[in-house]
PDB file of C-alpha atoms and ligand atoms in Angstrom:
ATOM      1  CA  MET A   1      18.747  35.296  80.836  1.00 36.00           C
ATOM      2  CA  ASN A   2      20.023  38.714  81.364  1.00 38.00           C
ATOM      3  CA  GLN A   3      19.993  39.127  85.153  1.00 39.00           C
ATOM      4  CA  HIS A   4      20.385  43.166  84.643  1.00 41.00           C
ATOM      5  CA  ALA A   5      17.475  43.435  82.666  1.00 38.00           C
ATOM      6  CA  THR A   6      15.396  45.070  85.153  1.00 40.00           C
ATOM      7  CA  ILE A   7      18.240  47.396  86.393  1.00 48.00           C
ATOM      8  CA  ALA A   8      18.389  50.980  85.034  1.00 51.00           C
ATOM      9  CA  THR A   9      20.745  51.380  82.520  1.00 61.00           C
ATOM     10  CA  GLY A  10      21.857  55.202  83.547  1.00 80.00           C
ATOM     11  CA  VAL A  11      25.332  56.083  85.171  1.00 94.00           C
ATOM     12  CA  THR A  12      24.610  57.097  89.070  1.00 96.00           C
ATOM     13  CA  LYS A  13      24.673  60.747  89.489  1.00 96.00           C
ATOM     14  CA  GLU A  14      26.780  60.370  92.726  1.00 96.00           C
ATOM     15  CA  VAL A  15      26.134  62.543  95.753  1.00 96.00           C
ATOM     16  CA  VAL A  16      28.802  65.544  96.511  1.00 95.00           C
ATOM     17  CA  GLY A  17      27.492  66.412  99.607  1.00 96.00           C
ATOM     18  CA  ILE A  18      25.042  66.840 102.238  1.00 98.00           C
ATOM     19  CA  TYR A  19      24.264  70.402 103.618  1.00 98.00           C
ATOM     20  CA  GLN A  20      22.406  72.073 106.531  1.00 98.00           C
ATOM     21  CA  PRO A  21      21.092  75.585 106.613  1.00 98.00           C
ATOM     22  CA  GLY A  22      23.972  77.632 106.475  1.00 97.00           C
ATOM     23  CA  SER A  23      22.371  80.884 107.740  1.00 95.00           C
ATOM     24  CA  THR A  24      19.127  81.376 109.523  1.00 96.00           C
ATOM     25  CA  HIS A  25      17.128  84.856 109.474  1.00 95.00           C
ATOM     26  CA  MET A  26      14.212  86.786 109.023  1.00 96.00           C
ATOM     27  CA  VAL A  27      13.149  88.346 105.500  1.00 96.00           C
ATOM     28  CA  GLY A  28      11.129  91.578 106.792  1.00 95.00           C
ATOM     29  CA  ASP A  29       9.130  90.587 109.370  1.00 96.00           C
ATOM     30  CA  GLY A  30       6.892  87.688 107.814  1.00 97.00           C
ATOM     31  CA  PHE A  31       9.490  84.726 106.478  1.00 97.00           C
ATOM     32  CA  PRO A  32      11.429  83.036 108.845  1.00 98.00           C
ATOM     33  CA  VAL A  33      14.211  81.628 106.903  1.00 98.00           C
ATOM     34  CA  ARG A  34      16.857  78.623 106.979  1.00 98.00           C
ATOM     35  CA  ASN A  35      19.074  79.279 103.922  1.00 98.00           C
ATOM     36  CA  LEU A  36      20.752  76.562 102.086  1.00 98.00           C
ATOM     37  CA  PHE A  37      22.411  78.537  99.330  1.00 98.00           C
ATOM     38  CA  PRO A  38      24.425  80.762  98.595  1.00 97.00           C
ATOM     39  CA  SER A  39      25.128  80.313 102.638  1.00 97.00           C
ATOM     40  CA  ASN A  40      26.795  77.221 101.681  1.00 97.00           C
ATOM     41  CA  ASP A  41      29.169  78.395  98.891  1.00 96.00           C
ATOM     42  CA  LEU A  42      27.658  76.019  96.332  1.00 97.00           C
ATOM     43  CA  ASP A  43      27.253  78.565  93.266  1.00 94.00           C
ATOM     44  CA  GLN A  44      28.723  76.124  90.328  1.00 96.00           C
ATOM     45  CA  LYS A  45      27.507  73.045  92.113  1.00 97.00           C
ATOM     46  CA  VAL A  46      23.722  74.108  91.953  1.00 98.00           C
ATOM     47  CA  SER A  47      23.544  76.556  89.183  1.00 98.00           C
ATOM     48  CA  PRO A  48      21.142  77.700  87.319  1.00 98.00           C
ATOM     49  CA  PHE A  49      20.056  77.771  90.931  1.00 98.00           C
ATOM     50  CA  LEU A  50      21.219  80.993  93.010  1.00 98.00           C
ATOM     51  CA  MET A  51      19.161  80.923  96.471  1.00 98.00           C
ATOM     52  CA  LEU A  52      17.218  78.658  98.377  1.00 98.00           C
ATOM     53  CA  ASP A  53      15.353  80.236 101.374  1.00 98.00           C
ATOM     54  CA  TYR A  54      13.172  77.466 103.530  1.00 98.00           C
ATOM     55  CA  ALA A  55      10.326  79.523 105.275  1.00 98.00           C
ATOM     56  CA  GLY A  56       8.798  78.068 108.369  1.00 97.00           C
ATOM     57  CA  PRO A  57       6.753  76.286 109.114  1.00 98.00           C
ATOM     58  CA  GLN A  58       5.831  78.798 111.603  1.00 98.00           C
ATOM     59  CA  TYR A  59       2.990  80.132 113.361  1.00 98.00           C
ATOM     60  CA  PHE A  60       1.989  84.026 113.003  1.00 98.00           C
ATOM     61  CA  SER A  61      -0.592  85.123 115.727  1.00 98.00           C
ATOM     62  CA  PRO A  62      -3.335  87.330 114.288  1.00 98.00           C
ATOM     63  CA  THR A  63      -2.599  90.887 113.115  1.00 98.00           C
ATOM     64  CA  ASP A  64      -4.341  93.431 111.307  1.00 98.00           C
ATOM     65  CA  HIS A  65      -0.882  94.650 109.725  1.00 97.00           C
ATOM     66  CA  PRO A  66       0.374  91.897 107.296  1.00 98.00           C
ATOM     67  CA  ARG A  67       3.784  90.909 108.209  1.00 98.00           C
ATOM     68  CA  GLY A  68       6.268  90.290 105.216  1.00 98.00           C
ATOM     69  CA  VAL A  69       8.673  92.312 103.215  1.00 97.00           C
ATOM     70  CA  GLY A  70       7.884  95.727 101.925  1.00 96.00           C
ATOM     71  CA  GLU A  71       8.966  97.311  98.633  1.00 96.00           C
ATOM     72  CA  HIS A  72      12.302  96.168  97.493  1.00 97.00           C
ATOM     73  CA  PRO A  73      13.953  95.291  93.843  1.00 98.00           C
ATOM     74  CA  HIS A  74      15.350  92.310  91.943  1.00 98.00           C
ATOM     75  CA  ARG A  75      17.303  92.377  88.786  1.00 98.00           C
ATOM     76  CA  GLY A  76      18.851  89.637  86.877  1.00 98.00           C
ATOM     77  CA  PHE A  77      17.149  86.375  87.846  1.00 98.00           C
ATOM     78  CA  GLU A  78      13.705  85.043  88.545  1.00 98.00           C
ATOM     79  CA  THR A  79      12.218  84.286  92.029  1.00 98.00           C
ATOM     80  CA  VAL A  80      10.176  81.233  92.689  1.00 98.00           C
ATOM     81  CA  THR A  81       7.831  81.034  95.445  1.00 98.00           C
ATOM     82  CA  ILE A  82       6.401  77.644  96.369  1.00 98.00           C
ATOM     83  CA  VAL A  83       3.717  78.301  99.077  1.00 98.00           C
ATOM     84  CA  TYR A  84       2.817  74.921 101.383  1.00 98.00           C
ATOM     85  CA  GLU A  85       0.770  76.405 104.148  1.00 98.00           C
ATOM     86  CA  GLY A  86      -0.283  79.670 104.479  1.00 98.00           C
ATOM     87  CA  ILE A  87      -1.104  82.590 101.626  1.00 98.00           C
ATOM     88  CA  VAL A  88       1.273  85.101 100.307  1.00 98.00           C
ATOM     89  CA  ALA A  89       0.317  88.306  98.487  1.00 97.00           C
ATOM     90  CA  HIS A  90       2.617  90.036  96.062  1.00 95.00           C
ATOM     91  CA  ARG A  91       2.183  93.375  94.062  1.00 94.00           C
ATOM     92  CA  ASP A  92       4.884  94.728  91.615  1.00 94.00           C
ATOM     93  CA  SER A  93       5.919  97.373  89.611  1.00 93.00           C
ATOM     94  CA  ALA A  94       5.055  95.999  86.378  1.00 89.00           C
ATOM     95  CA  GLY A  95       1.544  95.892  87.573  1.00 90.00           C
ATOM     96  CA  ASN A  96       1.271  92.399  88.194  1.00 89.00           C
ATOM     97  CA  ALA A  97      -0.268  91.171  91.721  1.00 91.00           C
ATOM     98  CA  GLY A  98      -1.579  88.107  92.761  1.00 91.00           C
ATOM     99  CA  VAL A  99      -2.458  85.656  96.164  1.00 96.00           C
ATOM    100  CA  ILE A 100      -0.229  82.579  96.418  1.00 96.00           C
ATOM    101  CA  GLY A 101      -2.115  79.780  98.648  1.00 98.00           C
ATOM    102  CA  PRO A 102      -1.099  76.260  99.470  1.00 98.00           C
ATOM    103  CA  GLY A 103       0.325  74.048  96.418  1.00 98.00           C
ATOM    104  CA  ASP A 104       0.470  77.234  93.988  1.00 98.00           C
ATOM    105  CA  VAL A 105       3.532  78.559  92.610  1.00 98.00           C
ATOM    106  CA  GLN A 106       4.532  81.950  91.776  1.00 97.00           C
ATOM    107  CA  TRP A 107       7.693  82.226  88.947  1.00 97.00           C
ATOM    108  CA  MET A 108       8.304  85.902  88.808  1.00 97.00           C
ATOM    109  CA  THR A 109      11.091  86.857  85.923  1.00 97.00           C
ATOM    110  CA  ALA A 110      12.717  90.171  87.315  1.00 97.00           C
ATOM    111  CA  ALA A 111      14.962  90.225  84.236  1.00 98.00           C
ATOM    112  CA  SER A 112      15.947  93.848  83.697  1.00 98.00           C
ATOM    113  CA  GLY A 113      14.181  95.013  87.001  1.00 97.00           C
ATOM    114  CA  VAL A 114      10.911  94.785  88.935  1.00 96.00           C
ATOM    115  CA  VAL A 115      10.249  96.546  92.573  1.00 97.00           C
ATOM    116  CA  HIS A 116       8.064  94.380  94.490  1.00 97.00           C
ATOM    117  CA  GLU A 117       6.322  93.685  97.946  1.00 97.00           C
ATOM    118  CA  GLU A 118       5.493  90.057  99.444  1.00 97.00           C
ATOM    119  CA  LEU A 119       3.347  90.011 102.264  1.00 98.00           C
ATOM    120  CA  HIS A 120       1.052  87.557 104.316  1.00 98.00           C
ATOM    121  CA  GLU A 121      -2.147  88.017 102.488  1.00 98.00           C
ATOM    122  CA  LYS A 122      -4.621  90.324 104.472  1.00 98.00           C
ATOM    123  CA  GLU A 123      -7.233  87.599 105.690  1.00 98.00           C
ATOM    124  CA  PHE A 124      -4.729  85.020 106.516  1.00 98.00           C
ATOM    125  CA  ALA A 125      -2.774  87.633 108.595  1.00 98.00           C
ATOM    126  CA  ARG A 126      -6.246  88.777 110.315  1.00 98.00           C
ATOM    127  CA  LYS A 127      -6.892  85.048 111.098  1.00 98.00           C
ATOM    128  CA  GLY A 128      -3.353  83.935 112.038  1.00 98.00           C
ATOM    129  CA  GLY A 129      -1.878  80.545 110.781  1.00 98.00           C
ATOM    130  CA  THR A 130       1.265  78.769 109.904  1.00 98.00           C
ATOM    131  CA  LEU A 131       3.195  80.006 106.948  1.00 98.00           C
ATOM    132  CA  HIS A 132       5.386  77.007 105.140  1.00 98.00           C
ATOM    133  CA  ALA A 133       7.114  78.107 101.797  1.00 98.00           C
ATOM    134  CA  ILE A 134      10.033  77.856  99.787  1.00 98.00           C
ATOM    135  CA  GLN A 135      11.680  80.696  97.626  1.00 98.00           C
ATOM    136  CA  LEU A 136      14.100  79.644  94.960  1.00 98.00           C
ATOM    137  CA  TRP A 137      15.995  82.338  92.882  1.00 98.00           C
ATOM    138  CA  VAL A 138      16.935  80.870  89.168  1.00 98.00           C
ATOM    139  CA  ASN A 139      19.613  82.754  87.421  1.00 98.00           C
ATOM    140  CA  LEU A 140      19.245  84.083  84.002  1.00 98.00           C
ATOM    141  CA  PRO A 141      22.097  83.775  81.339  1.00 98.00           C
ATOM    142  CA  ARG A 142      23.656  86.964  80.267  1.00 98.00           C
ATOM    143  CA  ALA A 143      21.514  87.187  77.149  1.00 98.00           C
ATOM    144  CA  SER A 144      18.283  87.591  78.900  1.00 98.00           C
ATOM    145  CA  LYS A 145      19.457  89.289  82.399  1.00 98.00           C
ATOM    146  CA  MET A 146      18.085  92.461  80.896  1.00 98.00           C
ATOM    147  CA  SER A 147      15.073  91.471  78.847  1.00 97.00           C
ATOM    148  CA  ALA A 148      11.458  92.329  79.906  1.00 96.00           C
ATOM    149  CA  PRO A 149       9.881  91.545  83.283  1.00 95.00           C
ATOM    150  CA  GLY A 150       7.583  88.702  83.449  1.00 94.00           C
ATOM    151  CA  TYR A 151       5.229  86.803  85.683  1.00 93.00           C
ATOM    152  CA  GLN A 152       3.635  83.415  85.815  1.00 96.00           C
ATOM    153  CA  THR A 153       0.745  82.378  88.150  1.00 95.00           C
ATOM    154  CA  ILE A 154       0.991  78.684  88.683  1.00 98.00           C
ATOM    155  CA  LEU A 155      -2.190  77.604  90.494  1.00 97.00           C
ATOM    156  CA  ASN A 156      -2.139  74.285  92.322  1.00 98.00           C
ATOM    157  CA  ALA A 157      -4.861  72.995  89.905  1.00 97.00           C
ATOM    158  CA  ASP A 158      -2.305  73.615  86.854  1.00 97.00           C
ATOM    159  CA  ILE A 159       0.260  71.445  88.002  1.00 98.00           C
ATOM    160  CA  PRO A 160       0.275  67.688  86.857  1.00 98.00           C
ATOM    161  CA  VAL A 161       0.302  65.006  89.676  1.00 98.00           C
ATOM    162  CA  ILE A 162       1.828  61.955  89.022  1.00 97.00           C
ATOM    163  CA  ASP A 163       1.157  58.973  91.253  1.00 95.00           C
ATOM    164  CA  LEU A 164       4.273  57.358  92.754  1.00 93.00           C
ATOM    165  CA  GLY A 165       2.458  54.318  94.190  1.00 85.00           C
ATOM    166  CA  ASP A 166       1.793  53.866  97.807  1.00 85.00           C
ATOM    167  CA  GLY A 167       0.392  57.173  98.334  1.00 85.00           C
ATOM    168  CA  GLY A 168       3.187  59.044  97.003  1.00 95.00           C
ATOM    169  CA  LYS A 169       3.090  61.556  94.516  1.00 97.00           C
ATOM    170  CA  LEU A 170       5.163  63.866  92.505  1.00 98.00           C
ATOM    171  CA  ARG A 171       4.161  67.468  91.062  1.00 98.00           C
ATOM    172  CA  VAL A 172       5.431  68.781  88.077  1.00 98.00           C
ATOM    173  CA  ILE A 173       6.166  72.489  88.404  1.00 98.00           C
ATOM    174  CA  ALA A 174       8.814  72.560  85.555  1.00 98.00           C
ATOM    175  CA  GLY A 175      10.305  70.179  83.156  1.00 98.00           C
ATOM    176  CA  SER A 176       8.729  66.902  82.615  1.00 97.00           C
ATOM    177  CA  PHE A 177       8.303  63.564  84.380  1.00 97.00           C
ATOM    178  CA  GLN A 178       7.297  60.318  82.986  1.00 94.00           C
ATOM    179  CA  GLY A 179       6.091  62.323  79.796  1.00 95.00           C
ATOM    180  CA  ARG A 180       3.943  65.155  81.977  1.00 97.00           C
ATOM    181  CA  LYS A 181       5.029  68.558  81.382  1.00 98.00           C
ATOM    182  CA  GLY A 182       5.118  71.314  84.159  1.00 98.00           C
ATOM    183  CA  PRO A 183       3.383  74.631  83.588  1.00 98.00           C
ATOM    184  CA  ALA A 184       6.473  76.705  84.063  1.00 98.00           C
ATOM    185  CA  ARG A 185       8.285  78.748  81.291  1.00 98.00           C
ATOM    186  CA  THR A 186      11.950  78.591  81.870  1.00 98.00           C
ATOM    187  CA  PHE A 187      14.830  80.349  80.140  1.00 98.00           C
ATOM    188  CA  THR A 188      17.053  77.327  80.299  1.00 98.00           C
ATOM    189  CA  PRO A 189      16.027  73.455  80.823  1.00 98.00           C
ATOM    190  CA  ILE A 190      15.024  73.205  84.491  1.00 98.00           C
ATOM    191  CA  GLN A 191      13.093  70.407  86.247  1.00 98.00           C
ATOM    192  CA  LEU A 192      11.568  71.029  89.378  1.00 98.00           C
ATOM    193  CA  TYR A 193       9.374  68.671  91.322  1.00 98.00           C
ATOM    194  CA  ASP A 194       7.435  68.819  94.813  1.00 98.00           C
ATOM    195  CA  VAL A 195       7.609  65.268  96.083  1.00 98.00           C
ATOM    196  CA  GLN A 196       5.588  63.576  98.953  1.00 98.00           C
ATOM    197  CA  LEU A 197       7.350  60.320  98.926  1.00 97.00           C
ATOM    198  CA  LYS A 198       6.082  57.324 101.155  1.00 96.00           C
ATOM    199  CA  VAL A 199       8.146  54.886 103.008  1.00 94.00           C
ATOM    200  CA  GLY A 200       8.551  51.938 100.698  1.00 84.00           C
ATOM    201  CA  ALA A 201       8.178  53.393  97.207  1.00 84.00           C
ATOM    202  CA  PRO A 202      11.501  54.467  96.139  1.00 92.00           C
ATOM    203  CA  LEU A 203      11.726  57.003  93.429  1.00 96.00           C
ATOM    204  CA  SER A 204      14.337  56.407  90.528  1.00 94.00           C
ATOM    205  CA  GLN A 205      14.563  59.040  88.167  1.00 95.00           C
ATOM    206  CA  THR A 206      16.876  60.033  85.138  1.00 96.00           C
ATOM    207  CA  PHE A 207      18.243  63.481  84.900  1.00 97.00           C
ATOM    208  CA  SER A 208      20.575  64.777  81.854  1.00 96.00           C
ATOM    209  CA  ASP A 209      24.137  64.010  82.337  1.00 96.00           C
ATOM    210  CA  GLY A 210      25.934  67.538  82.907  1.00 97.00           C
ATOM    211  CA  HIS A 211      23.134  68.993  84.868  1.00 98.00           C
ATOM    212  CA  ASN A 212      23.310  70.025  88.511  1.00 98.00           C
ATOM    213  CA  THR A 213      20.539  67.952  90.570  1.00 98.00           C
ATOM    214  CA  SER A 214      19.762  68.435  93.891  1.00 98.00           C
ATOM    215  CA  ILE A 215      17.138  67.454  96.675  1.00 98.00           C
ATOM    216  CA  PHE A 216      16.075  69.406  99.499  1.00 98.00           C
ATOM    217  CA  VAL A 217      14.257  67.534 102.129  1.00 98.00           C
ATOM    218  CA  LEU A 218      11.215  69.913 103.875  1.00 98.00           C
ATOM    219  CA  GLN A 219      10.218  66.962 105.996  1.00 98.00           C
ATOM    220  CA  GLY A 220      11.095  63.462 106.687  1.00 97.00           C
ATOM    221  CA  SER A 221      14.221  61.671 105.740  1.00 97.00           C
ATOM    222  CA  ILE A 222      15.719  59.954 102.853  1.00 97.00           C
ATOM    223  CA  SER A 223      18.670  58.087 101.454  1.00 96.00           C
ATOM    224  CA  VAL A 224      19.717  58.860  97.865  1.00 97.00           C
ATOM    225  CA  ASN A 225      21.745  56.023  95.724  1.00 95.00           C
ATOM    226  CA  GLY A 226      21.390  53.603  98.762  1.00 91.00           C
ATOM    227  CA  SER A 227      23.802  55.135 101.224  1.00 89.00           C
ATOM    228  CA  TYR A 228      23.626  58.757 101.752  1.00 90.00           C
ATOM    229  CA  SER A 229      21.054  59.980 104.178  1.00 94.00           C
ATOM    230  CA  ALA A 230      19.126  63.288 104.863  1.00 97.00           C
ATOM    231  CA  GLY A 231      16.815  64.825 107.113  1.00 98.00           C
ATOM    232  CA  GLU A 232      14.790  67.588 107.948  1.00 98.00           C
ATOM    233  CA  ALA A 233      15.998  71.060 106.029  1.00 98.00           C
ATOM    234  CA  GLU A 234      18.890  69.313 104.615  1.00 98.00           C
ATOM    235  CA  LEU A 235      20.115  69.540 101.110  1.00 98.00           C
ATOM    236  CA  ILE A 236      21.686  66.637  99.044  1.00 98.00           C
ATOM    237  CA  VAL A 237      23.826  67.776  96.139  1.00 98.00           C
ATOM    238  CA  CYS A 238      24.701  65.397  93.300  1.00 98.00           C
ATOM    239  CA  LYS A 239      27.537  65.671  90.837  1.00 96.00           C
ATOM    240  CA  ARG A 240      26.872  66.898  87.155  1.00 97.00           C
ATOM    241  CA  HIS A 241      28.375  63.586  85.965  1.00 96.00           C
ATOM    242  CA  GLY A 242      25.664  60.726  85.850  1.00 96.00           C
ATOM    243  CA  SER A 243      22.121  60.501  85.076  1.00 96.00           C
ATOM    244  CA  GLN A 244      20.495  58.355  87.537  1.00 96.00           C
ATOM    245  CA  VAL A 245      19.194  59.241  90.991  1.00 97.00           C
ATOM    246  CA  THR A 246      17.282  56.920  93.392  1.00 96.00           C
ATOM    247  CA  ILE A 247      15.652  58.404  96.460  1.00 97.00           C
ATOM    248  CA  GLU A 248      14.192  56.094  99.092  1.00 96.00           C
ATOM    249  CA  ALA A 249      12.021  57.730 102.177  1.00 96.00           C
ATOM    250  CA  GLN A 250      12.995  56.234 105.436  1.00 95.00           C
ATOM    251  CA  ALA A 251       9.770  58.398 106.800  1.00 96.00           C
ATOM    252  CA  ASP A 252       7.081  59.931 104.851  1.00 96.00           C
ATOM    253  CA  SER A 253       8.705  62.675 103.295  1.00 97.00           C
ATOM    254  CA  ARG A 254       8.407  65.820 101.452  1.00 98.00           C
ATOM    255  CA  LEU A 255      10.858  66.996  98.862  1.00 98.00           C
ATOM    256  CA  LEU A 256      12.064  69.578  96.304  1.00 98.00           C
ATOM    257  CA  VAL A 257      13.742  68.216  93.444  1.00 98.00           C
ATOM    258  CA  MET A 258      15.642  70.514  91.489  1.00 98.00           C
ATOM    259  CA  SER A 259      17.863  69.987  88.308  1.00 98.00           C
ATOM    260  CA  GLY A 260      18.998  72.253  85.540  1.00 98.00           C
ATOM    261  CA  GLU A 261      21.678  73.078  82.898  1.00 98.00           C
ATOM    262  CA  PRO A 262      24.278  75.153  84.441  1.00 98.00           C
ATOM    263  CA  ILE A 263      24.906  78.494  83.390  1.00 98.00           C
ATOM    264  CA  GLU A 264      28.615  78.893  83.019  1.00 96.00           C
ATOM    265  CA  GLU A 265      29.235  82.571  83.404  1.00 97.00           C
ATOM    266  CA  PRO A 266      30.626  84.606  86.288  1.00 97.00           C
ATOM    267  CA  ILE A 267      27.954  85.491  89.371  1.00 97.00           C
ATOM    268  CA  ALA A 268      28.365  88.891  90.753  1.00 98.00           C
ATOM    269  CA  ARG A 269      25.726  89.300  93.594  1.00 97.00           C
ATOM    270  CA  TYR A 270      24.570  92.293  95.684  1.00 97.00           C
ATOM    271  CA  GLY A 271      21.629  91.896  97.675  1.00 95.00           C
ATOM    272  CA  PRO A 272      18.730  91.378  95.269  1.00 97.00           C
ATOM    273  CA  PHE A 273      20.514  91.974  92.243  1.00 98.00           C
ATOM    274  CA  VAL A 274      22.703  89.360  90.512  1.00 98.00           C
ATOM    275  CA  MET A 275      24.822  90.072  87.394  1.00 98.00           C
ATOM    276  CA  ASN A 276      27.614  88.980  85.748  1.00 98.00           C
ATOM    277  CA  THR A 277      29.909  91.812  86.785  1.00 98.00           C
ATOM    278  CA  GLN A 278      30.454  94.495  89.449  1.00 98.00           C
ATOM    279  CA  ALA A 279      30.173  97.151  86.653  1.00 98.00           C
ATOM    280  CA  GLU A 280      26.295  95.596  86.114  1.00 98.00           C
ATOM    281  CA  LEU A 281      25.707  95.706  89.508  1.00 98.00           C
ATOM    282  CA  ALA A 282      26.987  99.172  90.094  1.00 98.00           C
ATOM    283  CA  GLN A 283      24.509 100.158  87.150  1.00 98.00           C
ATOM    284  CA  ALA A 284      21.575  98.264  88.792  1.00 98.00           C
ATOM    285  CA  VAL A 285      21.998 100.223  92.015  1.00 98.00           C
ATOM    286  CA  GLN A 286      21.842 103.431  90.200  1.00 98.00           C
ATOM    287  CA  ASP A 287      18.972 102.254  87.943  1.00 98.00           C
ATOM    288  CA  TYR A 288      16.913 101.458  90.818  1.00 97.00           C
ATOM    289  CA  GLN A 289      17.904 104.758  92.767  1.00 97.00           C
ATOM    290  CA  ALA A 290      16.823 106.397  89.744  1.00 97.00           C
ATOM    291  CA  GLY A 291      13.474 104.748  89.830  1.00 96.00           C
ATOM    292  CA  LYS A 292      14.117 102.598  86.297  1.00 96.00           C
ATOM    293  CA  MET A 293      12.673  99.647  87.769  1.00 96.00           C
ATOM    294  CA  GLY A 294       9.366 101.568  88.797  1.00 93.00           C
ATOM    295  CA  HIS A 295       7.690 101.943  92.155  1.00 91.00           C
ATOM    296  CA  LEU A 296       4.241 100.315  93.386  1.00 91.00           C
ATOM    297  CA  SER A 297       1.555 102.299  93.236  1.00 81.00           C
TER     298      SER A 297
HETATM  299 MN1   MN B 301      11.550  89.825  96.602  1.00 51.68          MN
END
């Protein structure tokens, strides 16, 4: 009898480190965020992901003047906004507009450049309420940085939900899980899961060897691979090598699981622009100032 028959065969993706928010700041006047990266200098450890801002949860009092961040540009990557509580309204120079409510995800491909605003939705602002969201930036490979902007509205109802047992569930935003595919179209291979993990229902998952895999804990506390523990607003980063990751909740937990193929290219950043070289950044600033990324009407 093979005593190892029930043990997963993959090599464990070991934990590299556990990170706390490296900075805390307001984005505009509507998004109080804790930043996990780039503030922790994780570039090559989390590539293709560039930035993770954890907004709230924070209560906002009623107002007739929706808070948020006004007109600003992006070039060279994608912004992914995941809303847990509250409602965000978006409008951009490519003519796209949308409202992102609880469970919804907006996947905006800035690529060659858009100008947009991100505000609390009008009625939500008027009534007041709690805002709780994540904004994740996903890098584009050099060949796609100057492609046409795009926009995917991913509604809560479009996202497959997988039962993890004991009341836990996993929503597949991008990539696949147990054969179920998430709706997001991505430029490079990415797995993105919104996970509600209950105590006593460990989650064991295989990720591609060579991909960067990390787990952000919004709420609760977890252990990974039976040892490393992380709590609220902490990020666990795993090694590229290996494939097997096991997550166990010590308290009912809400997690964002991110995995993707690293983009092995230089990263040059300047505020809302992420390119490969300083010259490309200078060009981005020049193009924005010349109005080539458009304006909000
Ligand atoms: Mn933005």
